[in-house]
PDB file of C-alpha atoms (C1' of nucleotides) in Angstrom:
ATOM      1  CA  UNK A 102      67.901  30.771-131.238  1.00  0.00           C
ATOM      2  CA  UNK A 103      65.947  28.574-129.118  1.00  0.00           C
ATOM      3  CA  UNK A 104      62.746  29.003-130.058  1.00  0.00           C
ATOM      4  CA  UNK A 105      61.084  26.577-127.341  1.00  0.00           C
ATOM      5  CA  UNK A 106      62.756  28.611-124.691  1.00  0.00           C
ATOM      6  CA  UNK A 107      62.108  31.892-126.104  1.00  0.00           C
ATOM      7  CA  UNK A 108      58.340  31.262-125.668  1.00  0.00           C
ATOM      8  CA  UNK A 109      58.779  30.054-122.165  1.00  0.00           C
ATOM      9  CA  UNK A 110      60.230  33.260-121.380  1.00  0.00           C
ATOM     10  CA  UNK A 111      57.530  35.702-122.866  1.00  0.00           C
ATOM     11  CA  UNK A 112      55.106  33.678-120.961  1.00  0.00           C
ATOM     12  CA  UNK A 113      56.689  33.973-117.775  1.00  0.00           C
ATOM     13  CA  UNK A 114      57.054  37.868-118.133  1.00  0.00           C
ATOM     14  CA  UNK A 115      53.450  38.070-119.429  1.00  0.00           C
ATOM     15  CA  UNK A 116      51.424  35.672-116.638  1.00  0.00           C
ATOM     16  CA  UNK A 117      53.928  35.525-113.602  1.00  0.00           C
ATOM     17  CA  UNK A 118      54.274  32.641-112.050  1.00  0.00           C
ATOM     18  CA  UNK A 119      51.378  30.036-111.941  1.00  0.00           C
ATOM     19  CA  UNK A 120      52.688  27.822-108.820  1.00  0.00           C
ATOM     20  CA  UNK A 121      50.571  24.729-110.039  1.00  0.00           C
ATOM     21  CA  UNK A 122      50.005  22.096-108.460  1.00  0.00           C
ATOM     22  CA  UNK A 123      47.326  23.439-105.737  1.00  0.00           C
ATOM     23  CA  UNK A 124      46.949  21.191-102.476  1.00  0.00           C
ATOM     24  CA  UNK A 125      43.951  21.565 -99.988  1.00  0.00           C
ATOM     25  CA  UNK A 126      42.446  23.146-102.905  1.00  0.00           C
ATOM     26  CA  UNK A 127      44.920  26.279-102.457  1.00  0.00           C
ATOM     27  CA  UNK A 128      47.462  27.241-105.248  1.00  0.00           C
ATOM     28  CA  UNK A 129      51.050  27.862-103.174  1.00  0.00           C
ATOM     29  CA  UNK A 130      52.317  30.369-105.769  1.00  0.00           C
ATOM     30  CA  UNK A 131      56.235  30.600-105.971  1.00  0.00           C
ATOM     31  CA  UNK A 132      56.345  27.664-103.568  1.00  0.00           C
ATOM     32  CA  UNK A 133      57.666  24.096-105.634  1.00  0.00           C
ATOM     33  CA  UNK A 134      57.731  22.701-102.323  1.00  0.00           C
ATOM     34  CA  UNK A 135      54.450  20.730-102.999  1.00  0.00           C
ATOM     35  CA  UNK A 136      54.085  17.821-102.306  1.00  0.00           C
ATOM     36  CA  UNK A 137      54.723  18.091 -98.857  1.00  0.00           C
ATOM     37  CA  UNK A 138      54.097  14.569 -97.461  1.00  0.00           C
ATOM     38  CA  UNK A 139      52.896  11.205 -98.213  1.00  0.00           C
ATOM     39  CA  UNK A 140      49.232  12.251 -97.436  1.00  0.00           C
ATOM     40  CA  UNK A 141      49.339  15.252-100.192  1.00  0.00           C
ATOM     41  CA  UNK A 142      51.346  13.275-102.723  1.00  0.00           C
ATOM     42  CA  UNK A 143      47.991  10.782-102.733  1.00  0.00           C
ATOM     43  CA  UNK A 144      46.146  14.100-102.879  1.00  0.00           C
ATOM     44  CA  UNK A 145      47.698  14.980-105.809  1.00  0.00           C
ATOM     45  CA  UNK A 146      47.368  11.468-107.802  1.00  0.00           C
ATOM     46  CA  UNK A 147      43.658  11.300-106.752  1.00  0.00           C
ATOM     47  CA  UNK A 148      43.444  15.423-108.888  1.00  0.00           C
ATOM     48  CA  UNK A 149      45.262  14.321-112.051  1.00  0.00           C
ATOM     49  CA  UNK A 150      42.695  11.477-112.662  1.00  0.00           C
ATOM     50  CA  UNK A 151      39.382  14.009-111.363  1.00  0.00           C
ATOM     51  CA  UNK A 152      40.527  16.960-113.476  1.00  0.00           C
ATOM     52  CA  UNK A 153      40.656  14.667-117.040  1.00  0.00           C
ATOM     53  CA  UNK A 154      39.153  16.499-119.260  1.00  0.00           C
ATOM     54  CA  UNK A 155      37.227  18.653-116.844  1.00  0.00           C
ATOM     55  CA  UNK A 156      38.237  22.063-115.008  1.00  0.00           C
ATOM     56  CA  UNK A 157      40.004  22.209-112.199  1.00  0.00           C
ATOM     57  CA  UNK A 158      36.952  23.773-110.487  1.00  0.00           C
ATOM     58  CA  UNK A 159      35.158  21.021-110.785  1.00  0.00           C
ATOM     59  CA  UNK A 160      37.410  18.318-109.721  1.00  0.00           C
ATOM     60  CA  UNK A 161      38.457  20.565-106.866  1.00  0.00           C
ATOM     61  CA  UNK A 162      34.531  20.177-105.526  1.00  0.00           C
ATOM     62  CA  UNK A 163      35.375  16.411-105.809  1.00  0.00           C
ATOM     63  CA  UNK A 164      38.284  16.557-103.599  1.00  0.00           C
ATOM     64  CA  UNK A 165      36.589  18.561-100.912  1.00  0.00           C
ATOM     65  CA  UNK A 166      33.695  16.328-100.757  1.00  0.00           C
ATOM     66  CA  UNK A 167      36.282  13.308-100.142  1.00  0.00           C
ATOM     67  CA  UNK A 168      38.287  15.515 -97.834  1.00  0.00           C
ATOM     68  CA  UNK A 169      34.986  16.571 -95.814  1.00  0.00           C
ATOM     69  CA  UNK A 170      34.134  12.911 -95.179  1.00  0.00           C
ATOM     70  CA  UNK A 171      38.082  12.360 -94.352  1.00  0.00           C
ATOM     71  CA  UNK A 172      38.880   9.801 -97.584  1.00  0.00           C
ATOM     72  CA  UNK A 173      42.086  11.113 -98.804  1.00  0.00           C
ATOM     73  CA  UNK A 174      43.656   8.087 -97.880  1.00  0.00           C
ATOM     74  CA  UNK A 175      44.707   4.785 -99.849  1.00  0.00           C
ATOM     75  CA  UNK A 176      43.247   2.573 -97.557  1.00  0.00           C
ATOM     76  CA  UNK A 177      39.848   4.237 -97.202  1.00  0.00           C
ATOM     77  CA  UNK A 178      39.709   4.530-101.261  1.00  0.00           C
ATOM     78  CA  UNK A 179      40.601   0.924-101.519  1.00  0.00           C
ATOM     79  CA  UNK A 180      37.573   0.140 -98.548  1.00  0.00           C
ATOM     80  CA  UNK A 181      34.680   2.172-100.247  1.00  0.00           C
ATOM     81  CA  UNK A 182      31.993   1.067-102.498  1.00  0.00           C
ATOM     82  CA  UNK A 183      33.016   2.365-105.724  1.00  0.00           C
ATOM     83  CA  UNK A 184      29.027   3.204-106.248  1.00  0.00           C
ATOM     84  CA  UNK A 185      29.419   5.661-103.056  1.00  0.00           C
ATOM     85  CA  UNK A 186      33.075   7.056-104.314  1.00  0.00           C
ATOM     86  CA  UNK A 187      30.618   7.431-107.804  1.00  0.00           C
ATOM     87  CA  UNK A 188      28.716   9.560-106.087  1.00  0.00           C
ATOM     88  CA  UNK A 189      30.885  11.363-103.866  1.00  0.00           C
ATOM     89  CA  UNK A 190      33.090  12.689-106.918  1.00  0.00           C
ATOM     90  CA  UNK A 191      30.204  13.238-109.573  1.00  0.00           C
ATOM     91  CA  UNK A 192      30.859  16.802-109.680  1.00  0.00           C
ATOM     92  CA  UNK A 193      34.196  15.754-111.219  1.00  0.00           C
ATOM     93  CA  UNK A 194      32.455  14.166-114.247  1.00  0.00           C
ATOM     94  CA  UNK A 195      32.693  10.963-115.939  1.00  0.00           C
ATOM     95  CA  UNK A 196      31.762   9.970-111.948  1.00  0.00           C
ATOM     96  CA  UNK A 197      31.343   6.214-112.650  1.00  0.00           C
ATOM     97  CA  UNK A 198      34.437   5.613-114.734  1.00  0.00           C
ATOM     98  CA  UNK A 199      36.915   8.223-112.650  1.00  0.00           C
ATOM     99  CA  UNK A 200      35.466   6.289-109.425  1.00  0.00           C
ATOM    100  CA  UNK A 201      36.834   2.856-111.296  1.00  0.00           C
ATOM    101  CA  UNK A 202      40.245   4.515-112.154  1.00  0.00           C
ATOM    102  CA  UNK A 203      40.758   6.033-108.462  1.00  0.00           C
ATOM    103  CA  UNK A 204      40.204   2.501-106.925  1.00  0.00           C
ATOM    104  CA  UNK A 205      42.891   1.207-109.554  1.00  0.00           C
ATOM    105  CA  UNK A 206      45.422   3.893-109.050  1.00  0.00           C
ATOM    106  CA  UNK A 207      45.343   3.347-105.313  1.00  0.00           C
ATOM    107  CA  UNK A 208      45.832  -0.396-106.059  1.00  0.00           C
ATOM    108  CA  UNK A 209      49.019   0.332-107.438  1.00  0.00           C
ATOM    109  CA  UNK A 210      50.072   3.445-105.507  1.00  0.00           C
ATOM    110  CA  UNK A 211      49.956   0.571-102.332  1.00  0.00           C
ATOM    111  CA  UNK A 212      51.916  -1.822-104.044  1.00  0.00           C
ATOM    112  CA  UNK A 213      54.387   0.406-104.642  1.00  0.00           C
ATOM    113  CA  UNK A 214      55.394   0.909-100.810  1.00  0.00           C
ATOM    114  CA  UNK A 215      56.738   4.575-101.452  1.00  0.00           C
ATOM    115  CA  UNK A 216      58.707   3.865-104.426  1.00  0.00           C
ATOM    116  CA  UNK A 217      58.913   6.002-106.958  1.00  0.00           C
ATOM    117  CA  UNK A 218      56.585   4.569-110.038  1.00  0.00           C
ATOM    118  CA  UNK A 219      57.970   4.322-113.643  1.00  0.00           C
ATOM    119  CA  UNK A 220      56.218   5.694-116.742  1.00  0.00           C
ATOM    120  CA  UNK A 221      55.936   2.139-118.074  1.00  0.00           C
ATOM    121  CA  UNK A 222      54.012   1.648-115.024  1.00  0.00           C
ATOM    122  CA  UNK A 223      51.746   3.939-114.586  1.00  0.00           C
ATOM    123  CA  UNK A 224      51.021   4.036-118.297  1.00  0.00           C
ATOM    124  CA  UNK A 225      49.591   0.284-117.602  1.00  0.00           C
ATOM    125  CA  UNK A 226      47.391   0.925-114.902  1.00  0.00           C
ATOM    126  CA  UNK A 227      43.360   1.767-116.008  1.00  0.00           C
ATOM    127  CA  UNK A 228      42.738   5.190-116.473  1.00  0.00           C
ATOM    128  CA  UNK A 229      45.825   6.547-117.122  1.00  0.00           C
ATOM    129  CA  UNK A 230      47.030   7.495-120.495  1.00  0.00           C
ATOM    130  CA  UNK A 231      49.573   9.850-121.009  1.00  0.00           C
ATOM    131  CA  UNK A 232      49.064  13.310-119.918  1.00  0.00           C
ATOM    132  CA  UNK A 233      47.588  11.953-116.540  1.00  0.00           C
ATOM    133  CA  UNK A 234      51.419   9.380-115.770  1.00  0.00           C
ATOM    134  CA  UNK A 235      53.716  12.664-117.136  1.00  0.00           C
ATOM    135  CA  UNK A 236      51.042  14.549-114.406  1.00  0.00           C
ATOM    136  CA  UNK A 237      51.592  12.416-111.663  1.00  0.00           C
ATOM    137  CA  UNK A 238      55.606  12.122-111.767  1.00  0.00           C
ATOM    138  CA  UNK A 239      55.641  15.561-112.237  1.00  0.00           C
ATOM    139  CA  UNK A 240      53.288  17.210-109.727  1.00  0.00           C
ATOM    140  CA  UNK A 241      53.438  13.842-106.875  1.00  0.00           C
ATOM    141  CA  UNK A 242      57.047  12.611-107.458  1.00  0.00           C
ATOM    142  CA  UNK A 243      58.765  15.835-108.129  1.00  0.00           C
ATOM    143  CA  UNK A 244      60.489  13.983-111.672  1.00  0.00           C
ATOM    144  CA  UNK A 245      61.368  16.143-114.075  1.00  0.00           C
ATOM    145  CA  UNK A 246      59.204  15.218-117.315  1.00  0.00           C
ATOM    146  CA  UNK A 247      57.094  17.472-118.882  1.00  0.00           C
ATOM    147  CA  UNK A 248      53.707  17.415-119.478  1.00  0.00           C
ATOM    148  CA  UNK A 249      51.462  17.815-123.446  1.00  0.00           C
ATOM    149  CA  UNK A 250      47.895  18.522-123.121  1.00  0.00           C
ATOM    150  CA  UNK A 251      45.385  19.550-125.778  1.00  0.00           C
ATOM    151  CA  UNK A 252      46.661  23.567-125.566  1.00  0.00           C
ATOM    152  CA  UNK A 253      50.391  22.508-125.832  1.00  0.00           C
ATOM    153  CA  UNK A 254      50.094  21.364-129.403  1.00  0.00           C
ATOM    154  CA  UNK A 255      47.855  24.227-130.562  1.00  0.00           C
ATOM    155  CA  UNK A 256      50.362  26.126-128.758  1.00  0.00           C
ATOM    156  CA  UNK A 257      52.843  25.384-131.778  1.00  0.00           C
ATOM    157  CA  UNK A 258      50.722  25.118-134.060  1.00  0.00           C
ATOM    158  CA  UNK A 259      50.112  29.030-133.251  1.00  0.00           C
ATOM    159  CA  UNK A 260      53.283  29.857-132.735  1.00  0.00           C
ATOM    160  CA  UNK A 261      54.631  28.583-136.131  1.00  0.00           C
ATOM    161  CA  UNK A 262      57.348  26.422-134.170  1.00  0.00           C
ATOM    162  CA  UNK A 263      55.281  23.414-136.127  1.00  0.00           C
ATOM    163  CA  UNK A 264      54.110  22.985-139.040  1.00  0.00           C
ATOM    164  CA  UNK A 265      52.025  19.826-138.615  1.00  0.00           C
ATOM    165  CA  UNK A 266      50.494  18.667-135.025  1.00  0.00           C
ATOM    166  CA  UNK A 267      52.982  16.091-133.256  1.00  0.00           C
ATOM    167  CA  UNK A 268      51.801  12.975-131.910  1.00  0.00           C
ATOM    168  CA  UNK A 269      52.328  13.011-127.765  1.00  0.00           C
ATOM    169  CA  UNK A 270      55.343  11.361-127.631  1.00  0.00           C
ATOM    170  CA  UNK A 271      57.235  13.834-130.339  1.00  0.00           C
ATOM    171  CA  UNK A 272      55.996  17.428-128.635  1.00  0.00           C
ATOM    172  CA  UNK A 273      56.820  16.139-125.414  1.00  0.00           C
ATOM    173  CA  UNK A 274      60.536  15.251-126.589  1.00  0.00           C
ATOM    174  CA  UNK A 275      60.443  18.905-128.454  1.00  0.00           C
ATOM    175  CA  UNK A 276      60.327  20.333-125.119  1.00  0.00           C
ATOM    176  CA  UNK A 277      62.479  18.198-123.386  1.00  0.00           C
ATOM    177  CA  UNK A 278      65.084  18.902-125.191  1.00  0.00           C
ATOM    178  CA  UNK A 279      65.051  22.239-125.303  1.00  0.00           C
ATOM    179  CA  UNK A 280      64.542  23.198-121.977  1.00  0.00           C
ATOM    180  CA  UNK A 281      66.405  22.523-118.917  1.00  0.00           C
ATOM    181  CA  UNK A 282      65.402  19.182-117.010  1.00  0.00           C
ATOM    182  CA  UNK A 283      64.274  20.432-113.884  1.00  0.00           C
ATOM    183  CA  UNK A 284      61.233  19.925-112.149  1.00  0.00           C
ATOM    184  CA  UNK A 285      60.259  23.733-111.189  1.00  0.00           C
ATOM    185  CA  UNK A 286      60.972  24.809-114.992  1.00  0.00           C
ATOM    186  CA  UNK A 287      58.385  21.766-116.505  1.00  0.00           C
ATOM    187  CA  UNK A 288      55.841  22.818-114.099  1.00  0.00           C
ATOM    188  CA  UNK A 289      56.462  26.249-114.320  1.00  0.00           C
ATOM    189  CA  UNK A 290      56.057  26.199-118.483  1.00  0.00           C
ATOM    190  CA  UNK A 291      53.131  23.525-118.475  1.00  0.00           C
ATOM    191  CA  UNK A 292      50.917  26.105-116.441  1.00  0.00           C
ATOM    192  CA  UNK A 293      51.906  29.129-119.112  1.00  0.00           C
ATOM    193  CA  UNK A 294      50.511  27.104-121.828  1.00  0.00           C
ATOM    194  CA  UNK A 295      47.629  26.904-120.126  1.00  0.00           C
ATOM    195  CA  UNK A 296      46.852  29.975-118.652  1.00  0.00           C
ATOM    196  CA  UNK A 297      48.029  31.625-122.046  1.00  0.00           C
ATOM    197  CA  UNK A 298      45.754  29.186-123.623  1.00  0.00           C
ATOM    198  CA  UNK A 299      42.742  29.641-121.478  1.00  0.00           C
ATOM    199  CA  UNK A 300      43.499  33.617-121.875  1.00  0.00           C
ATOM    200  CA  UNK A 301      43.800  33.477-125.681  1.00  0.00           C
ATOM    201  CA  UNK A 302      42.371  30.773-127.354  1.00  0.00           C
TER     202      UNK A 302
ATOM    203  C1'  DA B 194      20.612  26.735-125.206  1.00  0.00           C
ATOM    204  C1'  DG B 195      24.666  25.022-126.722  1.00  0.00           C
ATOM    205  C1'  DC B 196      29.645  24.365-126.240  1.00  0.00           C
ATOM    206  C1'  DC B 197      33.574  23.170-123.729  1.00  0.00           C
ATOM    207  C1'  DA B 198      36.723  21.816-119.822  1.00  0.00           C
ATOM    208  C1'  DG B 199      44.252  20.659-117.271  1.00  0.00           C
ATOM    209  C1'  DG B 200      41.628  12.612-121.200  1.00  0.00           C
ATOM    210  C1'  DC B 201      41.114   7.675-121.468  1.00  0.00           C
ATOM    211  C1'  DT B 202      39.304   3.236-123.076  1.00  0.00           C
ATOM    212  C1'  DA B 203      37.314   0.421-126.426  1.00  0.00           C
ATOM    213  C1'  DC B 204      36.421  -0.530-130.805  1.00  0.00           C
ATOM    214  C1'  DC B 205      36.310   0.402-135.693  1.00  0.00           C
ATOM    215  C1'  DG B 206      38.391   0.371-140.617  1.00  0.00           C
TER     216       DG B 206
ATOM    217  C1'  DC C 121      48.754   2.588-137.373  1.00  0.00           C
ATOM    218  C1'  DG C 122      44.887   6.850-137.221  1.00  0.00           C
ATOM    219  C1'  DG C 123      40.013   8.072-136.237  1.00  0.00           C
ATOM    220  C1'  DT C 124      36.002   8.341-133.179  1.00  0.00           C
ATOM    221  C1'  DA C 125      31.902   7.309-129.873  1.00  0.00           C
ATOM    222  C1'  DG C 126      31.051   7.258-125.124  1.00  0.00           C
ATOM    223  C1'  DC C 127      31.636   8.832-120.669  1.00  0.00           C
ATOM    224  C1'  DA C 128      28.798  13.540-117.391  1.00  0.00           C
ATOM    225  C1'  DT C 129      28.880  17.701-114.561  1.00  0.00           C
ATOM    226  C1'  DG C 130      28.909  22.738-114.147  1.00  0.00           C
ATOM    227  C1'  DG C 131      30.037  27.445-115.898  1.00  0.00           C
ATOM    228  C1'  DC C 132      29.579  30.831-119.316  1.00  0.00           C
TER     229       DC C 132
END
DNA sequence: AGCCAGGCTACCG
DNA sequence: CGGTAGCATGGC
């Protein structure tokens, strides 16, 4: 019995469908049609460095601020003062350092001229570690790699499935190789954890 | 009034 | 390699 996918279905019966990842601020439950465009896939990168260890509420705040005064766009991020983007985002957190790592992810979201990024890649520009380069090619590119935050390890920690907390790398491949590469399933279970997580501590 | 949130970098031994 | 201080706001 596969344990890994066992869990992923009583989570699914017990929360519903999550629908992550919410553009224009709006969850589109049932709806993995997100990212629509260009313009939201930049959306997207710019939440997955906000929302680093902070809640979604708060780097949602962020967004609409750079929204409002119409900066969702690479070239206007690459244009601003990074003391004004500081200041714009500091609801967000961490304002001055996530106002350094937006100006660097737009660097290299330009140079890549549509292209799908690698993990290599992304894993060597400032700012992003891990979690946030799984987050990206998951929620912005659609690729189907799943995602390990804090909850997923306590997750099997709770669960029994492990003994002994994995290192990033090792619960990541746990999951990927019991469940089904697809893109709606990763995003689909990633959410669960959380919102089971969040629910139940 | 603390404690924590959908982490990462830099630096330590 | 593993461990940890620092970064900061807002909600409960």
């Amino acid at each position: 019995m596969n344990k890994i996918k066992k869990l992923y279905e009583e989570l699914l019966r017990e929360h519903g469908h999550q629908g992550w990842w919410p553009i224009n601020n709006k969850y589109t439950p049932k709806n993995y049609g997100c990212p629509r465009n260009e313009k939201e896939k930049y959306e997207v990168i710019l939440g997955t460095i906000l929302t680093q260890n902070t809640t979604w509420r708060n780097a949602a705040k962020a967004l609409d601020e750079l929204r409002r005064k119409k900066l969702i766009k690479p070239r206007e991020i690459s244009k601003i003062k990074q003391e004004r983007l500081a200041r714009i985002i500091r609801s967000a957190g961490y304002h001055n350092q996530k106002a350094n790592y937006l100006k660097e992810i737009t660097k290299f979201y330009l140079s890549l001229k549509g292209r799908t990024p690698t993990r290599q890649e992304l894993l060597h520009v400032k700012g992003v570690g891990k979690e946030t380069a799984d987050s990206i090619l998951l929620y912005a590119y659609k690729e189907p790699v799943f995602v390990v935050d804090k909850y997923t390890k306590r997750l099997l920690q709770r669960e029994k499935i492990l003994k002994k907390e994995k290192d990033y790398d090792e619960t990541r491949k746990i999951f990927m190789d019991n469940i089904e590469k697809k893109y709606e399933t990763y995003n689909e279970y990633h959410a669960l954890i959380v919102q089971e997580m969040k629910t139940k501590p």
